[in-house]
Amino acid sequence: MLTRTLDALHSPVVVVGPRRNISHVNTEARELFGDKIVGRNLALFFREPIALDMLNEVLSEGGTRSLEVNLDVPIRRQYKLVISRLSLVPLETPHAVLEFQETTLMKRTESMRSEFVANVSHELRSPLATLIGFIETMQSGYSETDPQDRNAHIRFLGIMEGEAQRMSRMIDDLLSLTNVELREHERPRGQVDLKGLLREVIDTLVARGRRADVEIVLSLPDVVPCVCGDRDQLIQVFHNLIVNAVKYGGNGGRVEVNVKATENGLPDGGHGVQIGVRDFGDGIASEHIPRLTERFYRIDKGRSRDMGGTGLGLAIVKHIINRHRGRFHIESVLGEGSTFTVRLPAYKGGA
């Protein structure tokens, strides 16, 4: 009866006796700590001195105690641990029940909210200051009959429009990044035709390439396995990578997108597909490469802003690839160009 009651709970629950030996667990706890924990000492699986001291207090004095704990199972998760005295007829001696209420998503949301506000405040201050400055200048005095004033007025409006569009792009990217981060633990299960997806993305970017005098070349093998993923997010990944290659490596006149099947290089060791986006531009100094996927990291802040960059594109790419349980790798040689490589797991039918 106790086991059935515990299994009805959605949080991991462990029941321990006076010597901290585990007497009962529910299904959620088995998934968290493993199948062979009943009969063994709790301290073998859960090494949190303060929590163990609280457990001793509850066993001897009764009552309820709680605290925040972190568990690496296998990735770090956060829990509110509630420890309560348990006295039931089948249990002749006092026992305690430990309930692990996961708070990972809530904590992550709180942290992301704080970071979001800080980043937005910092990044939007500059364009807002520009807008306010030009508005004050235009309000201070303007003559419709003076050609010089009229030309300045037109130029100011153009600058103001550009700054407003920059803020709009930044807000769109921030919202996109926040959404991806919140869902990063949810692995997508859809079947995606990668060959068709890449052709679609490149078709939408051909005109942009022509304007920059850059040829975008797609190289595909005869057979490209479907991948397991979220189609819209993968479109965003390759759109971001190819646009970046055209913008920052376009002086090489060519961007190559190369695709091949792969049998390794993925976290689960399974089959997959490798996509490389290569440019022949100036390249990136090695000290910058590890930081390129950080929020708002820019090698040349002035050039990035002039080209409409928000500093969020590669951060979005990284989190989408993580959600897909793939790999993302950057290689670059100064004077020769850069290659951004994505590896994605192949679709397995029910995976």
CSV table of N, CA and C in Angstrom, one decimal, residues 40-109:
chain,number,residue,atom,x,y,z
A,40,ARG,N,20.0,0.2,0.9
A,40,ARG,CA,21.3,0.8,1.0
A,40,ARG,C,21.2,2.1,1.8
A,41,ASN,N,22.4,2.6,2.2
A,41,ASN,CA,22.4,3.8,3.0
A,41,ASN,C,22.2,5.0,2.1
A,42,LEU,N,21.4,6.0,2.5
A,42,LEU,CA,21.1,7.2,1.7
A,42,LEU,C,22.4,7.9,1.4
A,43,ALA,N,23.3,8.0,2.3
A,43,ALA,CA,24.5,8.8,2.1
A,43,ALA,C,25.4,8.3,1.0
A,44,LEU,N,25.2,7.1,0.5
A,44,LEU,CA,25.9,6.6,-0.7
A,44,LEU,C,25.5,7.3,-1.9
A,45,PHE,N,24.2,7.8,-1.9
A,45,PHE,CA,23.7,8.4,-3.2
A,45,PHE,C,23.5,9.9,-3.0
A,46,PHE,N,23.4,10.4,-1.8
A,46,PHE,CA,23.1,11.8,-1.6
A,46,PHE,C,24.0,12.3,-0.5
A,47,ARG,N,25.0,13.0,-0.9
A,47,ARG,CA,26.0,13.6,0.0
A,47,ARG,C,25.8,15.1,0.2
A,48,GLU,N,24.9,15.4,1.1
A,48,GLU,CA,24.6,16.8,1.4
A,48,GLU,C,24.6,16.9,2.9
A,49,PRO,N,25.7,17.3,3.6
A,49,PRO,CA,25.8,17.3,5.0
A,49,PRO,C,24.6,17.9,5.7
A,50,ILE,N,24.2,19.1,5.3
A,50,ILE,CA,23.2,19.8,6.0
A,50,ILE,C,21.9,19.0,5.9
A,51,ALA,N,21.6,18.5,4.7
A,51,ALA,CA,20.3,17.7,4.6
A,51,ALA,C,20.4,16.5,5.5
A,52,LEU,N,21.5,15.8,5.5
A,52,LEU,CA,21.6,14.6,6.4
A,52,LEU,C,21.5,14.9,7.9
A,53,ASP,N,22.0,16.1,8.3
A,53,ASP,CA,21.8,16.6,9.7
A,53,ASP,C,20.3,16.8,9.9
A,54,MET,N,19.6,17.4,9.0
A,54,MET,CA,18.2,17.7,9.1
A,54,MET,C,17.4,16.4,9.2
A,55,LEU,N,17.9,15.4,8.4
A,55,LEU,CA,17.2,14.1,8.4
A,55,LEU,C,17.3,13.5,9.8
A,56,ASN,N,18.5,13.6,10.4
A,56,ASN,CA,18.7,13.0,11.8
A,56,ASN,C,17.7,13.8,12.8
A,57,GLU,N,17.6,15.1,12.6
A,57,GLU,CA,16.7,15.9,13.5
A,57,GLU,C,15.3,15.4,13.4
A,58,VAL,N,14.8,15.2,12.1
A,58,VAL,CA,13.5,14.8,11.9
A,58,VAL,C,13.2,13.4,12.5
A,59,LEU,N,14.2,12.5,12.3
A,59,LEU,CA,14.0,11.1,12.8
A,59,LEU,C,13.9,11.1,14.4
A,60,SER,N,14.7,12.0,15.0
A,60,SER,CA,14.7,12.0,16.5
A,60,SER,C,13.7,13.0,17.1
A,61,GLU,N,13.3,14.1,16.4
A,61,GLU,CA,12.5,15.1,17.0
A,61,GLU,C,11.1,15.2,16.3
A,62,GLY,N,11.0,14.7,15.1
A,62,GLY,CA,9.8,14.9,14.3
A,62,GLY,C,9.8,16.2,13.6
A,63,GLY,N,8.6,16.6,13.1
A,63,GLY,CA,8.5,17.9,12.4
A,63,GLY,C,8.9,17.8,10.9
A,64,THR,N,9.1,18.9,10.3
A,64,THR,CA,9.5,19.0,8.9
A,64,THR,C,10.6,20.0,8.7
A,65,ARG,N,11.5,19.7,7.8
A,65,ARG,CA,12.6,20.5,7.4
A,65,ARG,C,12.7,20.6,5.9
A,66,SER,N,13.2,21.7,5.4
A,66,SER,CA,13.4,21.9,3.9
A,66,SER,C,14.6,22.7,3.6
A,67,LEU,N,15.2,22.5,2.4
A,67,LEU,CA,16.3,23.3,2.0
A,67,LEU,C,16.5,23.1,0.5
A,68,GLU,N,17.2,24.0,-0.2
A,68,GLU,CA,17.5,23.9,-1.6
A,68,GLU,C,18.7,23.0,-1.8
A,69,VAL,N,18.7,22.1,-2.7
A,69,VAL,CA,19.9,21.2,-3.0
A,69,VAL,C,20.1,21.1,-4.5
A,70,ASN,N,21.3,20.8,-4.9
A,70,ASN,CA,21.7,20.5,-6.3
A,70,ASN,C,22.1,19.1,-6.5
A,71,LEU,N,21.6,18.4,-7.5
A,71,LEU,CA,22.0,17.1,-7.8
A,71,LEU,C,22.5,17.0,-9.3
A,72,ASP,N,23.6,16.3,-9.5
A,72,ASP,CA,24.2,16.1,-10.8
A,72,ASP,C,23.8,14.7,-11.3
A,73,VAL,N,22.6,14.7,-12.0
A,73,VAL,CA,22.0,13.4,-12.3
A,73,VAL,C,21.5,13.3,-13.8
A,74,PRO,N,22.2,13.2,-14.8
A,74,PRO,CA,23.6,13.4,-14.9
A,74,PRO,C,24.0,14.9,-15.1
A,75,ILE,N,23.0,15.7,-15.5
A,75,ILE,CA,23.3,17.2,-15.5
A,75,ILE,C,22.7,17.8,-14.3
A,76,ARG,N,23.3,19.0,-13.9
A,76,ARG,CA,22.9,19.6,-12.7
A,76,ARG,C,21.4,20.0,-12.7
A,77,ARG,N,20.7,19.6,-11.6
A,77,ARG,CA,19.3,20.0,-11.5
A,77,ARG,C,19.1,20.5,-10.0
A,78,GLN,N,18.2,21.4,-9.9
A,78,GLN,CA,17.9,22.0,-8.6
A,78,GLN,C,16.6,21.5,-8.0
A,79,TYR,N,16.6,21.3,-6.7
A,79,TYR,CA,15.4,20.7,-6.0
A,79,TYR,C,15.2,21.5,-4.7
A,80,LYS,N,13.9,21.5,-4.3
A,80,LYS,CA,13.6,21.8,-2.9
A,80,LYS,C,13.4,20.5,-2.2
A,81,LEU,N,14.2,20.2,-1.2
A,81,LEU,CA,14.1,18.9,-0.5
A,81,LEU,C,13.2,19.2,0.7
A,82,VAL,N,12.2,18.4,0.9
A,82,VAL,CA,11.3,18.5,2.0
A,82,VAL,C,11.4,17.1,2.8
A,83,ILE,N,11.8,17.2,4.1
A,83,ILE,CA,12.0,16.0,4.9
A,83,ILE,C,11.0,16.0,6.0
A,84,SER,N,10.2,15.0,6.1
A,84,SER,CA,9.1,14.9,7.1
A,84,SER,C,9.1,13.6,7.8
A,85,ARG,N,8.7,13.6,9.1
A,85,ARG,CA,8.5,12.3,9.9
A,85,ARG,C,7.4,11.5,9.3
A,86,LEU,N,7.6,10.2,9.3
A,86,LEU,CA,6.6,9.3,8.7
A,86,LEU,C,6.3,8.2,9.8
A,87,SER,N,5.1,8.1,10.3
A,87,SER,CA,4.8,7.0,11.2
A,87,SER,C,3.6,6.3,10.7
A,88,LEU,N,3.8,5.1,10.3
A,88,LEU,CA,2.7,4.2,9.7
A,88,LEU,C,2.8,2.9,10.4
A,89,VAL,N,1.7,2.2,10.4
A,89,VAL,CA,1.6,0.9,11.0
A,89,VAL,C,2.6,-0.1,10.5
A,90,PRO,N,2.8,-0.2,9.2
A,90,PRO,CA,3.8,-1.2,8.7
A,90,PRO,C,5.2,-0.9,9.2
A,91,LEU,N,5.5,0.3,9.6
A,91,LEU,CA,6.9,0.7,10.0
A,91,LEU,C,6.9,0.8,11.5
A,92,GLU,N,7.6,-0.2,12.1
A,92,GLU,CA,7.7,-0.3,13.6
A,92,GLU,C,8.5,0.9,14.2
A,93,THR,N,9.5,1.4,13.5
A,93,THR,CA,10.3,2.4,14.0
A,93,THR,C,10.1,3.7,13.2
A,94,PRO,N,10.4,4.9,13.8
A,94,PRO,CA,10.2,6.1,13.1
A,94,PRO,C,11.0,6.1,11.8
A,95,HIS,N,10.4,6.6,10.7
A,95,HIS,CA,11.0,6.7,9.4
A,95,HIS,C,10.8,8.2,9.0
A,96,ALA,N,11.5,8.5,8.0
A,96,ALA,CA,11.4,9.9,7.4
A,96,ALA,C,11.2,9.8,5.9
A,97,VAL,N,10.4,10.7,5.3
A,97,VAL,CA,10.2,10.7,3.9
A,97,VAL,C,10.9,11.9,3.3
A,98,LEU,N,11.6,11.7,2.3
A,98,LEU,CA,12.3,12.8,1.6
A,98,LEU,C,11.7,13.0,0.2
A,99,GLU,N,11.1,14.2,0.0
A,99,GLU,CA,10.5,14.5,-1.3
A,99,GLU,C,11.4,15.5,-2.0
A,100,PHE,N,11.8,15.2,-3.2
A,100,PHE,CA,12.6,16.1,-4.0
A,100,PHE,C,11.8,16.8,-5.1
A,101,GLN,N,11.4,18.1,-4.8
A,101,GLN,CA,10.6,18.9,-5.7
A,101,GLN,C,11.5,19.7,-6.6
A,102,GLU,N,11.5,19.3,-7.9
A,102,GLU,CA,12.4,20.0,-8.8
A,102,GLU,C,12.0,21.4,-9.1
A,103,THR,N,13.0,22.3,-9.0
A,103,THR,CA,12.9,23.7,-9.2
A,103,THR,C,13.8,24.2,-10.3
A,104,THR,N,14.4,23.3,-11.1
A,104,THR,CA,15.4,23.7,-12.1
A,104,THR,C,14.8,24.7,-13.0
A,105,LEU,N,13.6,24.4,-13.6
A,105,LEU,CA,13.0,25.4,-14.6
A,105,LEU,C,12.7,26.7,-14.0
A,106,MET,N,12.2,26.7,-12.7
A,106,MET,CA,11.8,27.9,-12.1
A,106,MET,C,13.0,28.8,-11.8
A,107,LYS,N,14.1,28.1,-11.3
A,107,LYS,CA,15.4,28.9,-11.0
A,107,LYS,C,16.0,29.4,-12.3
A,108,ARG,N,15.9,28.6,-13.4
A,108,ARG,CA,16.5,29.0,-14.6
A,108,ARG,C,15.7,30.2,-15.2
A,109,THR,N,14.4,30.1,-15.1
A,109,THR,CA,13.6,31.2,-15.5
A,109,THR,C,13.9,32.5,-14.8
